Short mmCIF file of N, CA and C in Angstrom, two decimals:
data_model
loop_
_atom_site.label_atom_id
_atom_site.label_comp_id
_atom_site.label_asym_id
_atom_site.label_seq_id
_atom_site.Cartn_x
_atom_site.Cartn_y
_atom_site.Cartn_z
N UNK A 1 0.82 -1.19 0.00
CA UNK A 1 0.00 0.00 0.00
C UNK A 1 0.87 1.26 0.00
N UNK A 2 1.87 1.56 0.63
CA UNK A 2 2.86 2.82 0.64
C UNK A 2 3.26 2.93 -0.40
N UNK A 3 4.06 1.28 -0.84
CA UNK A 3 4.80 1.64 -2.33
C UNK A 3 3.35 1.97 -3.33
N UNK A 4 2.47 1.67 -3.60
CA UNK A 4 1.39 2.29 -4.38
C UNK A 4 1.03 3.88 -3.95
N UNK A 5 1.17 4.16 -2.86
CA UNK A 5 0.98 5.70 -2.40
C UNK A 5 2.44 6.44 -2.83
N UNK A 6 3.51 6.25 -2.81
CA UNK A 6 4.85 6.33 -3.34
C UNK A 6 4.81 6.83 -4.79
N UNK A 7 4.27 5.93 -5.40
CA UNK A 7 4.08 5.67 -6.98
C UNK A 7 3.26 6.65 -7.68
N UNK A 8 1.54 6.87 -7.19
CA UNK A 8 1.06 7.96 -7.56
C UNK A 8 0.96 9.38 -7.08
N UNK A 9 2.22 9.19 -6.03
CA UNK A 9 2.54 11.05 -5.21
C UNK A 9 3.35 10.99 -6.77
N UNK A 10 4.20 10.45 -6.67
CA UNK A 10 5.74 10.45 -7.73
C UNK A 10 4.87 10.93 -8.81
N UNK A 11 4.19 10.21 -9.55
CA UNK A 11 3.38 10.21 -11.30
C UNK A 11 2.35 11.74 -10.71
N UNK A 12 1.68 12.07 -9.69
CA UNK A 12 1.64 13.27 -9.77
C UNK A 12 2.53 14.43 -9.83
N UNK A 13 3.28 13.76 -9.30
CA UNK A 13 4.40 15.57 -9.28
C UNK A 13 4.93 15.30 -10.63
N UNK A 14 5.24 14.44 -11.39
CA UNK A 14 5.67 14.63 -12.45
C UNK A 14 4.83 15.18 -13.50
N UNK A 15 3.11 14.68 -13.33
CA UNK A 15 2.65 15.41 -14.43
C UNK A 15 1.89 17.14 -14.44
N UNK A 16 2.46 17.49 -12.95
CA UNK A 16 2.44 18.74 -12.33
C UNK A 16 3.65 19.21 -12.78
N UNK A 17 4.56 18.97 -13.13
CA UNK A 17 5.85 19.24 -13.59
C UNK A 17 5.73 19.30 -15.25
N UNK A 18 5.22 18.50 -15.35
CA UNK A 18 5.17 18.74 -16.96
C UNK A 18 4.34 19.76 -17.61
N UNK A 19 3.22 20.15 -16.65
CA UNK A 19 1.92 21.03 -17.50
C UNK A 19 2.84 22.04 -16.76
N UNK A 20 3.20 22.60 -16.08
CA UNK A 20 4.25 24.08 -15.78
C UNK A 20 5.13 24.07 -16.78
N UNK A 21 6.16 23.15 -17.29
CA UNK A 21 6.93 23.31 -18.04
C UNK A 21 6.83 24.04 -19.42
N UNK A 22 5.00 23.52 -19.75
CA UNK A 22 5.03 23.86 -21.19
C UNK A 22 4.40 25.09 -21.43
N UNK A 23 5.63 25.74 -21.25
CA UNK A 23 5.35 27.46 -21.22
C UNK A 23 5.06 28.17 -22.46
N UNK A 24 5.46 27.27 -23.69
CA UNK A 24 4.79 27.71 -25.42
C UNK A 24 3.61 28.57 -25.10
N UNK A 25 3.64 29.92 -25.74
CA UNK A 25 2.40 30.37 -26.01
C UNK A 25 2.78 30.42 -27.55
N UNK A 26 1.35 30.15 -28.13
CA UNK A 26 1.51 30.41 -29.61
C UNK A 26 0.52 31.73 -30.04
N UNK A 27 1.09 32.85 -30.59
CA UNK A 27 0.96 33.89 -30.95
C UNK A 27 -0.02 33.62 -32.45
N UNK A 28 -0.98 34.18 -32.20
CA UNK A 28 -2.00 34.58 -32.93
C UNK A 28 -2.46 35.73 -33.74
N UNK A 29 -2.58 35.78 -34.98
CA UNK A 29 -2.99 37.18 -35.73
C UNK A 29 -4.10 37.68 -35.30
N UNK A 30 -3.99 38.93 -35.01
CA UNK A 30 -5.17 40.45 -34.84
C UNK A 30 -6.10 40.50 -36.19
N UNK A 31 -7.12 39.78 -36.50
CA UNK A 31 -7.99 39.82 -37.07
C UNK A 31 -9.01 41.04 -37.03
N UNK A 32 -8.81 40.97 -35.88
CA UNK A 32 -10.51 41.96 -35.67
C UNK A 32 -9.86 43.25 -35.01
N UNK A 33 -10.04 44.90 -36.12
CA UNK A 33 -9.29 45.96 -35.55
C UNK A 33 -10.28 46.69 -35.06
N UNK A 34 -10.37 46.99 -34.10
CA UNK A 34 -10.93 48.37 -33.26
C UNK A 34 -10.40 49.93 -33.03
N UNK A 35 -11.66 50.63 -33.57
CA UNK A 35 -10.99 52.13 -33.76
C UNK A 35 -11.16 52.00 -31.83
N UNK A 36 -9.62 52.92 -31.18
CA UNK A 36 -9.69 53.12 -30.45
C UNK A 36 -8.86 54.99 -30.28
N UNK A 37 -9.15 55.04 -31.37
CA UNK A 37 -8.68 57.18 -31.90
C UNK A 37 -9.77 57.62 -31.52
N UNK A 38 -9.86 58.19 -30.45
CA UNK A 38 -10.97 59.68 -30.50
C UNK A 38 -10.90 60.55 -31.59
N UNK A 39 -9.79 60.73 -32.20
CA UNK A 39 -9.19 61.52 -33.45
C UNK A 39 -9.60 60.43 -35.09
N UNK A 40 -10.27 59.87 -34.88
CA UNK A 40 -10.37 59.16 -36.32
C UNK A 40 -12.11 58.59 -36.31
N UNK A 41 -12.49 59.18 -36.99
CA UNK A 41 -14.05 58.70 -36.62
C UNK A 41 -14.01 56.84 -37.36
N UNK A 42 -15.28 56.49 -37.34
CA UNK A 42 -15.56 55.41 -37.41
C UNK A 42 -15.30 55.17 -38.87
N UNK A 43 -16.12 56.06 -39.41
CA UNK A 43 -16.75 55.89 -41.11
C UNK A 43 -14.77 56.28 -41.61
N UNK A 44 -13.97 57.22 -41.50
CA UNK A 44 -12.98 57.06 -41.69
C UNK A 44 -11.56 55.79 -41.33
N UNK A 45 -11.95 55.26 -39.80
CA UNK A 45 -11.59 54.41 -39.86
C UNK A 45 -11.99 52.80 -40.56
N UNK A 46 -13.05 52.92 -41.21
CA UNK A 46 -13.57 51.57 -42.15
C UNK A 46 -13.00 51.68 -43.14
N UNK A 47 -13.00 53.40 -43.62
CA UNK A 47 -11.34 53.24 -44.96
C UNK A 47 -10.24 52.83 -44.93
N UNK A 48 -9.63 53.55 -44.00
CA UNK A 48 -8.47 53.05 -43.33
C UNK A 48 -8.13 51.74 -43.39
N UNK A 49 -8.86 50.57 -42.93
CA UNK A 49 -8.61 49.58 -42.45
C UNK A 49 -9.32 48.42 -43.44
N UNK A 50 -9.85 48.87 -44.75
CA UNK A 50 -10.32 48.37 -45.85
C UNK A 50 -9.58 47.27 -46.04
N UNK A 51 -8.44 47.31 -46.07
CA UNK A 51 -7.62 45.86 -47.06
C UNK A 51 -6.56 45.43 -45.43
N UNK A 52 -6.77 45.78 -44.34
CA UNK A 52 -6.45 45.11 -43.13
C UNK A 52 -6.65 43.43 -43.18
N UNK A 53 -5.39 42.78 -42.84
CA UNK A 53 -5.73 41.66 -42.96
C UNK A 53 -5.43 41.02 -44.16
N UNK A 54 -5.13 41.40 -45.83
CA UNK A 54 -4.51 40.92 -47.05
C UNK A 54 -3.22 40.15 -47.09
N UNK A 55 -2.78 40.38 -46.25
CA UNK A 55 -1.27 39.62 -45.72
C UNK A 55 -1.43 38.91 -44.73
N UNK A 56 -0.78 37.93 -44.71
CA UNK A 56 -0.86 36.98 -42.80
C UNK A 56 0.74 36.23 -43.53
N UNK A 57 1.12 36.14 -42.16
CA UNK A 57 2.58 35.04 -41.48
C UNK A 57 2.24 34.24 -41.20
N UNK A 58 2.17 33.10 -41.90
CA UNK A 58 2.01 31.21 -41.52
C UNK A 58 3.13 30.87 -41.62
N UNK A 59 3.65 30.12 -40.65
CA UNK A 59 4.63 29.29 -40.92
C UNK A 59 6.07 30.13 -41.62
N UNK A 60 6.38 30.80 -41.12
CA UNK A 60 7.42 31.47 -41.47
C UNK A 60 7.93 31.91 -42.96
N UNK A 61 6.29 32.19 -43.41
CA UNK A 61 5.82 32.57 -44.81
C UNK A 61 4.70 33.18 -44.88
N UNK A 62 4.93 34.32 -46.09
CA UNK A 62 3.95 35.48 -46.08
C UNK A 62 3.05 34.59 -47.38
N UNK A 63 1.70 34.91 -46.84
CA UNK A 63 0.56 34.56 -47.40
C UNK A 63 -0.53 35.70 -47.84
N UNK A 64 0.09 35.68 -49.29
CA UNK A 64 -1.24 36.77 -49.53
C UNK A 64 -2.97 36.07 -49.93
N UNK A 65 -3.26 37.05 -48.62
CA UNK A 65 -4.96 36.54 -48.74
C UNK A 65 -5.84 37.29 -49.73
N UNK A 66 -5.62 38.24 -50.29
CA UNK A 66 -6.14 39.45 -51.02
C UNK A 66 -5.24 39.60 -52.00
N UNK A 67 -5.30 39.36 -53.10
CA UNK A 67 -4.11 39.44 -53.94
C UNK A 67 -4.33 40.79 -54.77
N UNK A 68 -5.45 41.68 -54.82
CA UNK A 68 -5.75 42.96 -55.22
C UNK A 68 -5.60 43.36 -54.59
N UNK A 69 -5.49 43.86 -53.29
CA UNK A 69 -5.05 44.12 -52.23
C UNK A 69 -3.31 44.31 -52.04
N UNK A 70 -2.84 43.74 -52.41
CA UNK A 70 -1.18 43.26 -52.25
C UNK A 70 -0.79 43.18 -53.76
N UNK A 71 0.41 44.60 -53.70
CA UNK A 71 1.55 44.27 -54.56
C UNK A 71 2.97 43.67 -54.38
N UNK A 72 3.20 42.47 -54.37
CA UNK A 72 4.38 42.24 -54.61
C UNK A 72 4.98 42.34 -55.57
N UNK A 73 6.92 42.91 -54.83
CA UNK A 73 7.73 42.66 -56.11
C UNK A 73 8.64 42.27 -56.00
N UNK A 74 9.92 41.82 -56.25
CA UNK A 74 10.85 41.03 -56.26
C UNK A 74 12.14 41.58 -57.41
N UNK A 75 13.28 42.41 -57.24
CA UNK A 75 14.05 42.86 -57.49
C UNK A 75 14.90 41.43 -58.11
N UNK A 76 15.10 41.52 -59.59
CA UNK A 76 15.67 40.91 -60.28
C UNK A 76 17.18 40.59 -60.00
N UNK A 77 17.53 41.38 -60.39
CA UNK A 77 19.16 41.58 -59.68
C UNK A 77 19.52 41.60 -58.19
N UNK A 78 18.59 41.59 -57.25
CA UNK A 78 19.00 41.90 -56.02
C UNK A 78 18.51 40.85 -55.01
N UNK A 79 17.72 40.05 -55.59
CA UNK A 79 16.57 38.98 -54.85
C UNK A 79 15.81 39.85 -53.61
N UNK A 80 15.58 41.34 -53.55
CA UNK A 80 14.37 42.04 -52.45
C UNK A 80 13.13 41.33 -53.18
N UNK A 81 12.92 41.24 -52.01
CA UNK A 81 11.30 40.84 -51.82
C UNK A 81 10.12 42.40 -51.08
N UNK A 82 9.27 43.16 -51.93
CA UNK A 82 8.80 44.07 -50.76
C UNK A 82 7.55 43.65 -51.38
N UNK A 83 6.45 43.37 -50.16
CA UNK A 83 4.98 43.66 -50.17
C UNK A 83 4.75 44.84 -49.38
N UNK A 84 3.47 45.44 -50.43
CA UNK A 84 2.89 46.96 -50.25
C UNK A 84 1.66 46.81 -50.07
N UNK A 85 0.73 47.24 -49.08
CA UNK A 85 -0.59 47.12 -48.94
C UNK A 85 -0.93 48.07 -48.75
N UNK A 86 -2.13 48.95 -49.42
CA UNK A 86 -2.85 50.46 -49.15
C UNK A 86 -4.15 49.88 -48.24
N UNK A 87 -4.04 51.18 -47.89
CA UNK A 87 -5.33 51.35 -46.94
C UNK A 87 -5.37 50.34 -45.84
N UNK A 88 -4.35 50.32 -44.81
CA UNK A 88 -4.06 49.52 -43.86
C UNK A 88 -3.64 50.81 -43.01
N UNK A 89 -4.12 49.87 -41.39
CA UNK A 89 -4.11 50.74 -40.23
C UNK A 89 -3.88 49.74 -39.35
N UNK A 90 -3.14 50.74 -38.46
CA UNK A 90 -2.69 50.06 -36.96
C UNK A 90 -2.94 51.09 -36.27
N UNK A 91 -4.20 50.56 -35.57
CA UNK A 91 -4.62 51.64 -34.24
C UNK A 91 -3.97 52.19 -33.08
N UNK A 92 -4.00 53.34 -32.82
CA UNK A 92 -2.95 53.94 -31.97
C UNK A 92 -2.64 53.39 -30.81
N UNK A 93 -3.88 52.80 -30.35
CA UNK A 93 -3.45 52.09 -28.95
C UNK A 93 -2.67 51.08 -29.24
N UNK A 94 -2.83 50.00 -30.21
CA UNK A 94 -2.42 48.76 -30.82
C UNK A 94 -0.81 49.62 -30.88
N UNK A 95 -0.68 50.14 -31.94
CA UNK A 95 0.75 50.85 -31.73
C UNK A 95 1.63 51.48 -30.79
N UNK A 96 0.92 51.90 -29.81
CA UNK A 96 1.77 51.89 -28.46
C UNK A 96 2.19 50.84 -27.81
N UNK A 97 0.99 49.72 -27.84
CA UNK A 97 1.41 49.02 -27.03
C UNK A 97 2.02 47.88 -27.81
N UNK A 98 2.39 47.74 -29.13
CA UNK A 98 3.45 47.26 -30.20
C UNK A 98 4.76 47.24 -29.76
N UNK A 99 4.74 49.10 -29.36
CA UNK A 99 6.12 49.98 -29.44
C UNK A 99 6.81 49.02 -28.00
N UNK A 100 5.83 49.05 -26.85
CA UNK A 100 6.17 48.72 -25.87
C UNK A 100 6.50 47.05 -25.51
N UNK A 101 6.26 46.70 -26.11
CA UNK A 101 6.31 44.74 -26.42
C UNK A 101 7.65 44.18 -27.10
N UNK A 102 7.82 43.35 -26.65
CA UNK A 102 9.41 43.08 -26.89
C UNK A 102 9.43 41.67 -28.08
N UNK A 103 9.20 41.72 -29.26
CA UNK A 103 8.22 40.60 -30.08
C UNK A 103 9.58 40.49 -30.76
N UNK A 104 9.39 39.16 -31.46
CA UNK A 104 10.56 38.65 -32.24
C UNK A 104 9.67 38.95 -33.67
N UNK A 105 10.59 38.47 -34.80
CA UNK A 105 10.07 39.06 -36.42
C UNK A 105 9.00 38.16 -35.90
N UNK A 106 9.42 36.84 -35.91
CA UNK A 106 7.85 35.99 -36.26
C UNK A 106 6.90 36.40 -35.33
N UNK A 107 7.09 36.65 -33.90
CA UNK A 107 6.01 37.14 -33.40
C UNK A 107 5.10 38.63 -33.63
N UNK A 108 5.98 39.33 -34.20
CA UNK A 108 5.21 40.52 -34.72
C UNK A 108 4.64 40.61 -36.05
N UNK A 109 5.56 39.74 -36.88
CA UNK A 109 4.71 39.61 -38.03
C UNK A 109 3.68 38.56 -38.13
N UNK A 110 3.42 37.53 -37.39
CA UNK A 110 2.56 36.66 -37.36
C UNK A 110 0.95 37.37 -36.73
N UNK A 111 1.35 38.47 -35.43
CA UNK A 111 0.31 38.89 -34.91
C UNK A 111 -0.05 40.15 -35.69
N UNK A 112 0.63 40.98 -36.11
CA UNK A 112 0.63 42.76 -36.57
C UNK A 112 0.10 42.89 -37.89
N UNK A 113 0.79 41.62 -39.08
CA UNK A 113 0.80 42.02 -40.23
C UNK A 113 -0.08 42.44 -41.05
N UNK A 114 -1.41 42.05 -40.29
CA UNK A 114 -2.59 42.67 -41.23
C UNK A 114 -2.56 44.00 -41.40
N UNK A 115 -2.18 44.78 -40.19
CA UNK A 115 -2.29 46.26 -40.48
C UNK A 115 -0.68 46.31 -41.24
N UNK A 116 0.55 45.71 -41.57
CA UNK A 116 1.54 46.30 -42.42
C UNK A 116 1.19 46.84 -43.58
N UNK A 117 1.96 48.05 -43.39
CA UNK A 117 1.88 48.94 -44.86
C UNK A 117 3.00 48.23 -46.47
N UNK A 118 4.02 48.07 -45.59
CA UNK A 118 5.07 47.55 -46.10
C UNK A 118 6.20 46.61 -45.86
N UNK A 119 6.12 45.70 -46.12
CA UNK A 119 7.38 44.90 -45.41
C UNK A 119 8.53 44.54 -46.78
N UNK A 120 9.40 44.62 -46.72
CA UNK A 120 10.95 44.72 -47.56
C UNK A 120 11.54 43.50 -46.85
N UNK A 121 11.98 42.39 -47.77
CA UNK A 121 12.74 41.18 -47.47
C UNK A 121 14.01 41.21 -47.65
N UNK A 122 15.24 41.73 -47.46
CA UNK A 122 16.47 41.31 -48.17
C UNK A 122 17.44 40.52 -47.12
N UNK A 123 16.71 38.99 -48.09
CA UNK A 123 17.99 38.01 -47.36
C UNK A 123 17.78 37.71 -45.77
N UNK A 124 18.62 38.02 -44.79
CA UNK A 124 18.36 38.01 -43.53
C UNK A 124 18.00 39.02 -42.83
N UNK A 125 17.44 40.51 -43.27
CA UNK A 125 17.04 41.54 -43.10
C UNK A 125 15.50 41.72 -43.41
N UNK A 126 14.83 42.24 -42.28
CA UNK A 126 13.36 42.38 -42.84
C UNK A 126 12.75 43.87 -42.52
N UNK A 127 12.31 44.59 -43.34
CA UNK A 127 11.68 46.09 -42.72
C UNK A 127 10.19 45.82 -42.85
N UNK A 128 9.66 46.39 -41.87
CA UNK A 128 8.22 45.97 -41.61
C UNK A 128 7.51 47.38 -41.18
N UNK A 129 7.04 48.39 -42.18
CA UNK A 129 6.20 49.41 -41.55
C UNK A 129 5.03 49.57 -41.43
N UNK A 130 4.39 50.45 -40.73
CA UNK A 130 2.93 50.82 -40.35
C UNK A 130 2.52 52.14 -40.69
N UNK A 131 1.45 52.16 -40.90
CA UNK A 131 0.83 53.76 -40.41
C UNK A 131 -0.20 53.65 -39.37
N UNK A 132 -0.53 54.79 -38.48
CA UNK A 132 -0.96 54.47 -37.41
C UNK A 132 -1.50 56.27 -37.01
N UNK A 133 -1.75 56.63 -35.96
CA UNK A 133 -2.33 57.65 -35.86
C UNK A 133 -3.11 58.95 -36.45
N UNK A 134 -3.61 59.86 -35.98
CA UNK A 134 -5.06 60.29 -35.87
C UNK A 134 -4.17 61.00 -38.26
N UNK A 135 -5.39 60.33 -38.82
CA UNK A 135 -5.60 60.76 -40.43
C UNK A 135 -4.64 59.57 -40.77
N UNK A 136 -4.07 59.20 -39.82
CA UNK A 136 -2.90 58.13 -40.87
C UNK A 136 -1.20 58.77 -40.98
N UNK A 137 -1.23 60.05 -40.23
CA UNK A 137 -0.04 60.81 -40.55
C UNK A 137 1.74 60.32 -40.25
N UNK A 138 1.24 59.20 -38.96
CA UNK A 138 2.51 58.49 -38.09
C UNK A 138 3.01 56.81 -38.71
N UNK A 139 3.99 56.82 -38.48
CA UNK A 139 4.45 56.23 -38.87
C UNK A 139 5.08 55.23 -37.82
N UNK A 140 5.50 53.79 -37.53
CA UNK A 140 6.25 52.90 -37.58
C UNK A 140 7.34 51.84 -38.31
N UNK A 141 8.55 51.80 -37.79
CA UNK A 141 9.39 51.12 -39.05
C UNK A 141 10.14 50.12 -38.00
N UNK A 142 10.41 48.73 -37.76
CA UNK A 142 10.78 48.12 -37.51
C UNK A 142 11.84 46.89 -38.48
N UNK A 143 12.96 47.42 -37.75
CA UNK A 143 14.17 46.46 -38.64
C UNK A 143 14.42 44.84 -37.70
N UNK A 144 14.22 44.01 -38.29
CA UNK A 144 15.36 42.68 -37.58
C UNK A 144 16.15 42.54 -38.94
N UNK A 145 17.29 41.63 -37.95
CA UNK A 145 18.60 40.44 -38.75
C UNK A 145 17.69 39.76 -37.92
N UNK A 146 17.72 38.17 -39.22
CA UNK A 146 16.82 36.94 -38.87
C UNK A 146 15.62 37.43 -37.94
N UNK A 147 16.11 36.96 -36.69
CA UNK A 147 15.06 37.36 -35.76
C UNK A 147 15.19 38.12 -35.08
N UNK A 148 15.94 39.18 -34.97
CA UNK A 148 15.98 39.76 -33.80
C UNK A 148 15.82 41.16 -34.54
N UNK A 149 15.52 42.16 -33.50
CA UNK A 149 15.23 43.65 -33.53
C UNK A 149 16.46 44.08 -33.69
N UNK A 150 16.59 45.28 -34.87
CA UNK A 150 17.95 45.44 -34.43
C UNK A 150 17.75 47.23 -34.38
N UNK A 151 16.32 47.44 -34.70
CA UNK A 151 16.47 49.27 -35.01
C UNK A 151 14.61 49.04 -34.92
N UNK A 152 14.47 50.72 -34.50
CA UNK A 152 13.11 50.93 -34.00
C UNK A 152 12.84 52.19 -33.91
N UNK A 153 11.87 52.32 -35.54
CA UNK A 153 11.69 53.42 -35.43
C UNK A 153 9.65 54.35 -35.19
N UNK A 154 9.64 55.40 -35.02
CA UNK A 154 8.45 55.93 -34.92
C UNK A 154 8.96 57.29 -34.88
N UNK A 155 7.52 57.95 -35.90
CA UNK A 155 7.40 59.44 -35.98
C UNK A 155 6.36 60.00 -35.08
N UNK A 156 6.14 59.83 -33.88
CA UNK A 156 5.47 60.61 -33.33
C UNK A 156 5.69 60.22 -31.55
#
């Protein structure tokens, strides 16, 4: 009887040990944007945010969902890769609290990219911008190598 009480203390702490361990969160795309601008009315923000969402990051590959929506191009001589999307928005709050988040490429482009304006591929270098505040006037520009951040920029 002990060694059986022994046995399932043991097989509990281990599978108490195992569900703590698996600390994976898997990062999910922002589908659904909310005007949160006092400075951008509604009916302007539905322009804005018209072709939101034409791009998504699967699998460590850009997927165009909207292909009128999305120009890609691809520099002959140079192998750049840049997709351009109009009429995309990243809401100001969403963009602060972007600015403030410490995200790797795949995690920001997997969650953000619907609102990217522009993202530029060269090689192990990726530029990934936004527009974002009250008319669309501000800007975001985020650089990685592979994965990591290496420059961070914003106009406002």
């Amino acid at each position: 009887m002990k060694k059986k009480l022994i046995i399932l203390v043991t097989l509990a702490i281990c599978l108490i040990m195992v569900g703590c361990a698996n600390t994976n969160k898997e990062t999910k795309a922002i589908t659904d944007w909310k005007n949160d601008d006092g400075n951008v009315s509604d009916k302007e923000f539905k322009e804005y945010t018209k072709n939101n969402n034409s791009l998504s990051y699967e699998k460590d590959k850009f997927v165009i969902k909207k292909s009128e929506n999305v120009n890609k191009t691809t520099a002959d001589d140079t192998n750049i890769t840049t997709y351009s999307v109009s009429d995309v928005y990243l809401p100001k709050d969403m963009a602060r609290k972007l600015l403030k988040d410490d995200l790797t490429k795949t995690e920001l482009l997997t969650k953000y990219i619907g609102a990217a304006q522009a993202i530029t591929v060269d090689g192990d270098k990726t530029t990934v911008s936004f527009v974002t505040g009250p008319r669309g006037y501000e800007n975001i520009t985020f650089i990685f190598e592979k994965d990591k951040l290496v420059d961070k920029k914003k106009d406002f």
